[in-house]
XYZ file of C-alpha atoms in Angstrom:
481
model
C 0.000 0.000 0.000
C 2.894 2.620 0.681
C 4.553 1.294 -2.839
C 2.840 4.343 -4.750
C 3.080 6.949 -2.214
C 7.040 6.466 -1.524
C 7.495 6.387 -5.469
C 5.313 9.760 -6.113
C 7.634 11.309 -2.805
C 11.025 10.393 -4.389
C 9.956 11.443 -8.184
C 9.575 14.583 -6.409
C 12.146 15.213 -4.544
C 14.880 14.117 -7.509
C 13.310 15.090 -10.554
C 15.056 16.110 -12.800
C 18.117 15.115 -10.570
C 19.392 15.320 -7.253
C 22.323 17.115 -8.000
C 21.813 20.890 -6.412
C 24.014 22.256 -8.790
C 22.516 21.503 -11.644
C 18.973 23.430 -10.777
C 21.357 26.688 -9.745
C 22.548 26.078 -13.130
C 18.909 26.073 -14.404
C 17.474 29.006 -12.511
C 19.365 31.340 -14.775
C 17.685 29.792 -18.117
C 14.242 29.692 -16.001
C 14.368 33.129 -15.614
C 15.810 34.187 -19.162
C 13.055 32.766 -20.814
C 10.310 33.673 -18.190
C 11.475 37.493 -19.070
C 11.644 36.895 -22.660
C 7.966 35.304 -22.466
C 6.744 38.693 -20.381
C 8.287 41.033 -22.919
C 6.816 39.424 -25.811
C 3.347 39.581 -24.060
C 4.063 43.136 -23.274
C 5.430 43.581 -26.988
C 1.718 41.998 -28.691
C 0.011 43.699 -26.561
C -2.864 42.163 -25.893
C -3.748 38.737 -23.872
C -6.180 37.303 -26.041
C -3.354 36.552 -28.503
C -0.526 36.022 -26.218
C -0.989 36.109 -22.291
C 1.784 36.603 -20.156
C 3.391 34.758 -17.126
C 1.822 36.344 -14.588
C -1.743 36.589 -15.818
C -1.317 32.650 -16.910
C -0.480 32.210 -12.795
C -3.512 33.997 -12.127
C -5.496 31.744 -14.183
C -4.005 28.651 -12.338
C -4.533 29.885 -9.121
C -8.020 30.126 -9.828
C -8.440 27.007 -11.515
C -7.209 25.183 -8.361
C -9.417 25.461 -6.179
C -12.614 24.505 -8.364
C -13.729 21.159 -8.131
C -14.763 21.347 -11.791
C -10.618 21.460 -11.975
C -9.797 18.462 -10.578
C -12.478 16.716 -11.937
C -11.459 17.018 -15.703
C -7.609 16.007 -14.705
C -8.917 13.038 -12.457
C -11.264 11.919 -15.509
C -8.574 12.599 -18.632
C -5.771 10.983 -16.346
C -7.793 7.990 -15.853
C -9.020 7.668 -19.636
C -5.799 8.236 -20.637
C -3.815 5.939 -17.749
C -6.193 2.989 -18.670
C -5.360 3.217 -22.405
C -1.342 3.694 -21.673
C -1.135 0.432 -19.259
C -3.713 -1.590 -21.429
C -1.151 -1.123 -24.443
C 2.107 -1.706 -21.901
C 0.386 -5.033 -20.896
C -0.787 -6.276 -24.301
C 2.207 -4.654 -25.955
C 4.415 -6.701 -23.508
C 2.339 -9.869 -24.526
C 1.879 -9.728 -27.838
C 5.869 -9.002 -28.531
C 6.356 -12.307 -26.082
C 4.119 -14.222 -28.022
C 6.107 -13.139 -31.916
C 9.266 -13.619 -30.041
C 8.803 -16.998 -29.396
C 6.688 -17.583 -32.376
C 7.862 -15.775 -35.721
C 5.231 -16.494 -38.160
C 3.209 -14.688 -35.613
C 5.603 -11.267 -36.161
C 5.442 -11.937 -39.847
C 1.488 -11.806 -39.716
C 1.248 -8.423 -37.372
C 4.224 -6.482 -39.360
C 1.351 -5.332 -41.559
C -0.635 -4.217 -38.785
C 2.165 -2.559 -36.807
C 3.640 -0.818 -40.056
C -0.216 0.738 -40.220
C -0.226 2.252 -36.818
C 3.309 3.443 -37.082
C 2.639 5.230 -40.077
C -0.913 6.476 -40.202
C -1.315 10.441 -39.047
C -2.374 11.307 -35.559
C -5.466 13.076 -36.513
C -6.776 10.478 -38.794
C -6.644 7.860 -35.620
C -8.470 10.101 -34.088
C -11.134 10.702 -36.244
C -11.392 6.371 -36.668
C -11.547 5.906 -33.099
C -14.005 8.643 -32.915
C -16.286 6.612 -34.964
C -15.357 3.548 -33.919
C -15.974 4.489 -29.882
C -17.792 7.603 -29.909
C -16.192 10.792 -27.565
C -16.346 9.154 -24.389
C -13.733 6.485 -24.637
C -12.361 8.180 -27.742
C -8.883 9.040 -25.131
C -8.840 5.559 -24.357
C -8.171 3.617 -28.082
C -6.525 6.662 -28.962
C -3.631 6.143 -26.551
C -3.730 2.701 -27.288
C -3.028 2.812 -30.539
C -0.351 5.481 -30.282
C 1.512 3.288 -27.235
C 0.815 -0.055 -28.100
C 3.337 -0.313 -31.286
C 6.208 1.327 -29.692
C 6.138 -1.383 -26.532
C 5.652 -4.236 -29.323
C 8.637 -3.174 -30.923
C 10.822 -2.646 -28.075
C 9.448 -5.966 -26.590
C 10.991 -7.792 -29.212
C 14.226 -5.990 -29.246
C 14.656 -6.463 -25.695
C 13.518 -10.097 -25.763
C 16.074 -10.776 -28.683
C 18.998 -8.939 -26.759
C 18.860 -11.418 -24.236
C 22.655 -13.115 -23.623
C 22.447 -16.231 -25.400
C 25.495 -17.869 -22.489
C 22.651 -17.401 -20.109
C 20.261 -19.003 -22.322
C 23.048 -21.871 -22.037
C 23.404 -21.681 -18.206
C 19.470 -21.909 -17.384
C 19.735 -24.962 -20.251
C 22.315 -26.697 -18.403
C 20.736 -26.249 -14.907
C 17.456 -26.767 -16.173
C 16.153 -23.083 -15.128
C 12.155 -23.093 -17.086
C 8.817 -20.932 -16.743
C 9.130 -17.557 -14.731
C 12.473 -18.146 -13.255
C 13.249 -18.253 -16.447
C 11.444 -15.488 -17.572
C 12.264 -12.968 -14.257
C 16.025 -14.228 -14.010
C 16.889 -13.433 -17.821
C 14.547 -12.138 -20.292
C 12.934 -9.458 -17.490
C 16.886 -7.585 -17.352
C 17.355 -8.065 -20.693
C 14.258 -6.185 -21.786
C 13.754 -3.701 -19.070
C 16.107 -0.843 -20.319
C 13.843 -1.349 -23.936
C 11.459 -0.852 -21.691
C 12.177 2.334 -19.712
C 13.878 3.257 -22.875
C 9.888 3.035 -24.844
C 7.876 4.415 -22.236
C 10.046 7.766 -22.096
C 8.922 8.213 -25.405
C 5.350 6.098 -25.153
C 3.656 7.971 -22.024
C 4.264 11.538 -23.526
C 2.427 10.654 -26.844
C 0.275 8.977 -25.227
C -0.433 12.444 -23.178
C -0.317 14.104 -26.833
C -2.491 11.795 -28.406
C -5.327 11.771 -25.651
C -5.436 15.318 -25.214
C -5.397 15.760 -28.554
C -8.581 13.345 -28.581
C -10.563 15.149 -25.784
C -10.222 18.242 -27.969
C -11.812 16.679 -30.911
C -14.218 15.075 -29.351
C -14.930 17.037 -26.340
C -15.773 14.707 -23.802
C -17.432 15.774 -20.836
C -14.794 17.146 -17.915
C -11.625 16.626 -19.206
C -9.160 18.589 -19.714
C -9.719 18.558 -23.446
C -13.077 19.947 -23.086
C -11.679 22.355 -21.077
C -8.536 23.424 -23.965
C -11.899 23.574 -26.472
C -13.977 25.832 -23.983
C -10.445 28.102 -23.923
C -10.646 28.645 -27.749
C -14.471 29.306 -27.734
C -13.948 31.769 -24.975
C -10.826 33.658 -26.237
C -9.041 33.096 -22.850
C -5.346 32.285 -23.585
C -4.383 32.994 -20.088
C -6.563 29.795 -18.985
C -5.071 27.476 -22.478
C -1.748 28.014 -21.300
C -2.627 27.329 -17.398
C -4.342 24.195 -18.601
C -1.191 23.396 -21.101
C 1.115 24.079 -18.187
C -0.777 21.259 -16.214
C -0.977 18.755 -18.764
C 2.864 18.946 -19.214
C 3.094 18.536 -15.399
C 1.102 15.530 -14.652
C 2.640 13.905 -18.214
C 6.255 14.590 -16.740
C 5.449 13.507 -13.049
C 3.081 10.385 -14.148
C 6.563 9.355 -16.566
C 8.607 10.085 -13.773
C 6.266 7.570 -11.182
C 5.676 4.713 -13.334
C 9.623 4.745 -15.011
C 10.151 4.486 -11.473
C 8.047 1.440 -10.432
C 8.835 0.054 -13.393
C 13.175 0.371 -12.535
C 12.333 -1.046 -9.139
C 11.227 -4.502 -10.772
C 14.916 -5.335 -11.994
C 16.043 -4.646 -7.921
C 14.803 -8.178 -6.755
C 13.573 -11.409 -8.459
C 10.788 -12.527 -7.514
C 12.053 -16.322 -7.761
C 9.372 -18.755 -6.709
C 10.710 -21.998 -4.392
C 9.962 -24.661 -6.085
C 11.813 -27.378 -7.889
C 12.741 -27.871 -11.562
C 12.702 -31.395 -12.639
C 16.452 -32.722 -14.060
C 16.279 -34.650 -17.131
C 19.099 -36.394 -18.739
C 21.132 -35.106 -21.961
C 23.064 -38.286 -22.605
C 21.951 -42.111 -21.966
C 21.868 -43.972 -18.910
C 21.918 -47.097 -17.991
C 21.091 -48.604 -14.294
C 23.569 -50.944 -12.920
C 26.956 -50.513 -11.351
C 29.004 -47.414 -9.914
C 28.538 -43.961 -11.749
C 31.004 -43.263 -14.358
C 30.836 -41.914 -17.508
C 32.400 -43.097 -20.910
C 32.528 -41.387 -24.102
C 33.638 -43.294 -27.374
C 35.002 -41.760 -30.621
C 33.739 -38.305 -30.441
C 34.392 -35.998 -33.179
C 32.677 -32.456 -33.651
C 34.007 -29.737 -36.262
C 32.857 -26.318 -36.807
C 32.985 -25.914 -40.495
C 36.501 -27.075 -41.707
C 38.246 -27.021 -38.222
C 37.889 -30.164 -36.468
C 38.085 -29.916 -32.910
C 37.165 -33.356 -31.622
C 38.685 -36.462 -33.549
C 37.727 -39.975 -32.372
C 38.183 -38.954 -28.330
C 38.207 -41.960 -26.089
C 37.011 -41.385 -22.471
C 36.788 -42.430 -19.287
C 35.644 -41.245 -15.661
C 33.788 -43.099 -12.537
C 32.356 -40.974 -9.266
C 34.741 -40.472 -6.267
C 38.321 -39.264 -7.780
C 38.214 -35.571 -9.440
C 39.209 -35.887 -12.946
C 41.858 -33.355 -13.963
C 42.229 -32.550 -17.443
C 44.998 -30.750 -18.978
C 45.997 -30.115 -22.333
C 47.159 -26.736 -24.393
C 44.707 -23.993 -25.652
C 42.874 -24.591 -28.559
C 42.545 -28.474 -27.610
C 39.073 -29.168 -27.814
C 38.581 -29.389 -23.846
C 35.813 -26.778 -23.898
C 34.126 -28.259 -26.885
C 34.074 -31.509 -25.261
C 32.563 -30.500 -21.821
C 29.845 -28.346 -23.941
C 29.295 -31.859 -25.728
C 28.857 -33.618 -22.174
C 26.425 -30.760 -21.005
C 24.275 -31.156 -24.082
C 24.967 -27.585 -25.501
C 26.646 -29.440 -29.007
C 26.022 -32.458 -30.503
C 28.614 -34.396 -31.490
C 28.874 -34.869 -35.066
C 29.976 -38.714 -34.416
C 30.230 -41.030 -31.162
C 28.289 -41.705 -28.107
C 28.321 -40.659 -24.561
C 26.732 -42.795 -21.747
C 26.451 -42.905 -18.548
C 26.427 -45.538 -15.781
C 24.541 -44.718 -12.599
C 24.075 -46.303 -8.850
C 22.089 -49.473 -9.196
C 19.561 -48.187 -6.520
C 17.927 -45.634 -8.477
C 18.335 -46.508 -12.280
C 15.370 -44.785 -13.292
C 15.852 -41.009 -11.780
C 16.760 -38.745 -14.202
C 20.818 -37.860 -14.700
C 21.420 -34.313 -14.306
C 24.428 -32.186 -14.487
C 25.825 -28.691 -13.074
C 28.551 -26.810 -14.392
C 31.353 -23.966 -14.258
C 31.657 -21.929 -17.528
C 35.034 -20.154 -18.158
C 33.210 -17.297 -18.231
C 31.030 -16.599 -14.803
C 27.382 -16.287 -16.342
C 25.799 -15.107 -13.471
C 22.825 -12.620 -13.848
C 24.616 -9.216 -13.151
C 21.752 -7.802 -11.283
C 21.170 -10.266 -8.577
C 22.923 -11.083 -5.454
C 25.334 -13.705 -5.395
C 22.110 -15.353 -2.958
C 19.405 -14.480 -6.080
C 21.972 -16.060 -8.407
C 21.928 -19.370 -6.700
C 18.252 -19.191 -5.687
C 17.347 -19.023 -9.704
C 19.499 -22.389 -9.866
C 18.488 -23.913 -7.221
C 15.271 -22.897 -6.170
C 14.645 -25.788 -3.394
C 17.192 -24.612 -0.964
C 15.670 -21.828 1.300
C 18.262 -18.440 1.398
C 19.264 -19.158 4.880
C 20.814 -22.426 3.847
C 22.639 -20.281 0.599
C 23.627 -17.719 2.709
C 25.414 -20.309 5.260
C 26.588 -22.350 2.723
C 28.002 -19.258 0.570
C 29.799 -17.952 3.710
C 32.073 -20.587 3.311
C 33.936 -19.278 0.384
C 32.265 -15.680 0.312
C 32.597 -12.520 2.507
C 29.202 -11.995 4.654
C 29.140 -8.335 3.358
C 28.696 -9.353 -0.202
C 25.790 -11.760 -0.289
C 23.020 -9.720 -1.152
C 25.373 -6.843 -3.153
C 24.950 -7.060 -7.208
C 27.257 -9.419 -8.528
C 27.588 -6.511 -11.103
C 29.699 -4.648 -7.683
C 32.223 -7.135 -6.839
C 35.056 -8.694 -8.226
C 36.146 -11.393 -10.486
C 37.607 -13.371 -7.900
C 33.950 -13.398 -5.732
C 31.785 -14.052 -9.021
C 34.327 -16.944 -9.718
C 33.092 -17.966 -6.063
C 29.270 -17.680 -6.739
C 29.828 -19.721 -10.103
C 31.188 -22.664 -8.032
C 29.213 -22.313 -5.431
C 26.475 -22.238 -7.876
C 27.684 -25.598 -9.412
C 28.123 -27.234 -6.363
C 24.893 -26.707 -4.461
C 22.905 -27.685 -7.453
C 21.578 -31.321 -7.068
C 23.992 -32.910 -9.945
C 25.267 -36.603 -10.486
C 28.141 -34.817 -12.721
C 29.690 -31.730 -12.114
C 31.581 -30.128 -15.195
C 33.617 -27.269 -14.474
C 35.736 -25.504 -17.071
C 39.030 -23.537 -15.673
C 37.236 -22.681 -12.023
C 40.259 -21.325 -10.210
C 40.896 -19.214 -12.839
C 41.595 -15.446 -11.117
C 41.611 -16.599 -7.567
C 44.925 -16.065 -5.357
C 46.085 -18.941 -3.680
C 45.120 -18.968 -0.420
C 41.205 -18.624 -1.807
C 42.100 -21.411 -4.374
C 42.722 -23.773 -1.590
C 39.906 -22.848 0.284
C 37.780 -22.997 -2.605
C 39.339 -26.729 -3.481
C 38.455 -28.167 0.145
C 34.952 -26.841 -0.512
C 34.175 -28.257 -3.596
C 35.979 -31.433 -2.539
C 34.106 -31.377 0.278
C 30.782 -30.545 -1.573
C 31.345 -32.800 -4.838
C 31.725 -35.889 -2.434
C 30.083 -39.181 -4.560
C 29.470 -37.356 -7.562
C 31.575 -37.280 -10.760
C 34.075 -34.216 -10.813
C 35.409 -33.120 -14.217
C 37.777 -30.176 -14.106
C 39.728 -28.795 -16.965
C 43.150 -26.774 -15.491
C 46.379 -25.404 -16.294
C 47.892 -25.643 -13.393
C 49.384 -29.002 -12.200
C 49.208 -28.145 -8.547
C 45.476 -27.820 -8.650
C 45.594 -31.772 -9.826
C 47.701 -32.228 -6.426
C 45.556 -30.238 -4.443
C 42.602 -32.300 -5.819
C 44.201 -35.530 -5.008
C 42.428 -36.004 -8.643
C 43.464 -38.022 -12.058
C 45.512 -36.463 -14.139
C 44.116 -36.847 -17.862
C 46.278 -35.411 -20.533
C 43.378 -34.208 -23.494
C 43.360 -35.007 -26.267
């Protein structure tokens, strides 16, 4: 309930910015053009075709207290409010829908390319047969809102980092985690970046309505009344108010809508796991991949690789740049297909029909920038509750930077998150690609206990160029390829 109130207090008190200096630097250029405004009146000459500053403050002031005022701004701001979020909602929507579906973007591009290019006052004349003058402020800023949100819907939606889109693959991250965790920050600055430009035409386009149509109390009836009258003093006081509640009502909802990327709202429940290579059911776990070859184009990366790993020993695997050990863990974690060869898998005995899952380490981070280190494993591994992340993160992790933006701290910490990421995801294989990589090395042994300690019973595949991480490990040393 205090959401809207605490978001109207703060638009007020920094727009347009909190910086003192720069409205002492604007007071000057208020008052220039204030003083050019009351010359010109006084230049014309007369108020009916140009009214001056002070006589349009008299106007207001009188305006104010009427309830015939506040009536016409209550009913425009509603007609116009309702047609603005109907269009944000159903712009949001639709562009979701031809996103993932682009026969569906094919079919609307007609319709889109019609209200993108048709003239303001010929929508308004359509809607004004279509709806008569009561609504007409409604459809009107519909139409003028809803193809700009489309459009910057999709172009948000398609910005999206496609090594995330990997990471939620491999961990098996569906629905609205999904959907808050990675396509909500990748769209939001589209977003914000739209409804700058969407809410004041959608101001323009209303107003614009109310004047042709002439509703009763709204502020366009009010602009029309103006012209019949003559009284320019009372046009510009009700021009002046228009262009304040249009820049407040922007500066509200752009702020609502920035305090959405602040905190996922990740649900607790649990993803099911569901294996990328075959398994059989007898026997300990180990895993055994047989003449694999993958090329990209004419470089061949993989040719006829022979493997072999079982649970319990960390598997250390070294080999120069450019050998193909990257390729092959994406191959394990189902993000290539092989172009020849087989992968299987051999699990406990005791439960030969639950689904094989994996985890992984990337030798990049890909962690969602925005969220805390806690968020980051939450959209993972939505079963554990935070006060179990938050202990078990504490292990490796400063207390002070568990609920910062992983955005804020450094490459050694993210690196820490990553694991920690991999390791408290439920995972019979655990594939991690250069982990150590920027840690010092008193945190790389402390980070090597842990994920010895946490990777207990499950296989452990680590690539490395360092031979005392193998030691450290107490792992097998595999020389690829």
């Amino acid at each position: 309930m205090e959401l809207f109130p605490k978001a109207l207090k703060r638009a007020l008190s920094t727009y347009p910015s909190g910086d003192p200096a720069k409205y002492r630097r604007a007071l000057p250029v208020l008052l220039f053009w204030l003083a050019l405004w009351q010359i010109g009146a006084w230049a014309v000459g007369s108020h009916i075709l140009l009214a001056g500053p002070l006589q349009v403050v008299k106007a207001l002031a009188s305006l104010l207290p009427t309830a015939a005022f506040w009536r016409s701004v209550a009913t425009s701001f509603g007609k116009i409010g309702l047609g603005f979020l109907t269009a944000f909602f159903t712009g949001i929507f639709v562009g979701w829908l031809a996103f993932r579906f682009s026969f569906l973007q094919v079919l609307l591009a007609p319709a889109i390319t019609f209200m993108n290019s048709v003239p303001l006052a010929s929508f308004i004349i359509l809607a004004l047969i279509w709806t008569g003058s009561e609504d007409l402020a409604v459809l009107t800023s519909y139409l003028v809102v809803f193809p700009m949100l489309y459009v910057q819907t999709i172009a948000g939606l398609k910005s999206t980092d496609r090594k995330l889109l990997e990471m939620a693959a491999v961990f098996q991250i569906r629905g609205w985690p999904k959907l808050i965790g990675l396509y909500w920050p990748a769209l939001l600055p589209y977003l914000m970046s739209g409804c700058r430009t969407a809410l004041g035409m959608s101001w323009k386009a209303g107003i614009a309505a109310e004047v042709i149509g002439v509703p009763s109390h709204t502020i366009g009836e009010q602009l029309y009344l103006s012209k019949v009258y003559l009284s320019t003093a009372e046009l510009f006081a009700w021009t002046f108010t228009i262009i304040l509640i249009s820049l407040l009502s922007e500066r509200v909802f752009l702020l609502l809508l920035e305090r959405t990327g602040r905190r996922p709202l990740l649900p607790k429940g649990r993803h099911d796991r569901h294996s990328r290579v075959s398994v059989q059911g007898n026997g300990h776990s180990w895993l055994s991949a047989q003449d694999l070859d993958k090329s990209f184009g004419d470089l061949q990366v993989l040719r006829k690789v022979c493997f072999h790993a079982s649970a319990g020993v960390p598997c250390c695997i070294m080999g120069p740049s450019g050998s193909g050990k990257t390729t092959f863990f994406r191959v394990l974690l189902g993000l290539e297909q092989p172009d020849a060869g087989s992968v299987a898998l051999t699990v406990p005995s005791s439960a030969p029909s639950s689904p094989f899952s994996v985890s992984a380490v990337f030798q990049e981070d890909r962690l969602c920038e925005g969220f805390s280190p806690i968020d980051n494993i939450r959209l993972a591994v939505p079963g554990l509750s935070t006060a179990s992340i938050r202990r078990e993160l504490a292990k490796i992790l400063p207390e002070g930077c568990l609920t910062r933006p992983v955005a804020t701290l450094s490459g050694g910490m993210k690196r820490r998150t990553a694991i920690a990421r991999a390791l408290l995801a439920p995972s019979d294989m655990i594939v991690m690609d250069e982990p150590f990589t920027g840690l010092d090395d008193e945190t790389r042994q402390e980070v090597i206990r842990y994920v010895l300690e946490m990777s207990a019973d499950r296989l452990l595949l680590i690539s490395t160029h360092q031979r005392e991480d193998v030691s450290l490990l107490g792992g097998e040393l595999v020389c690829f390829p």
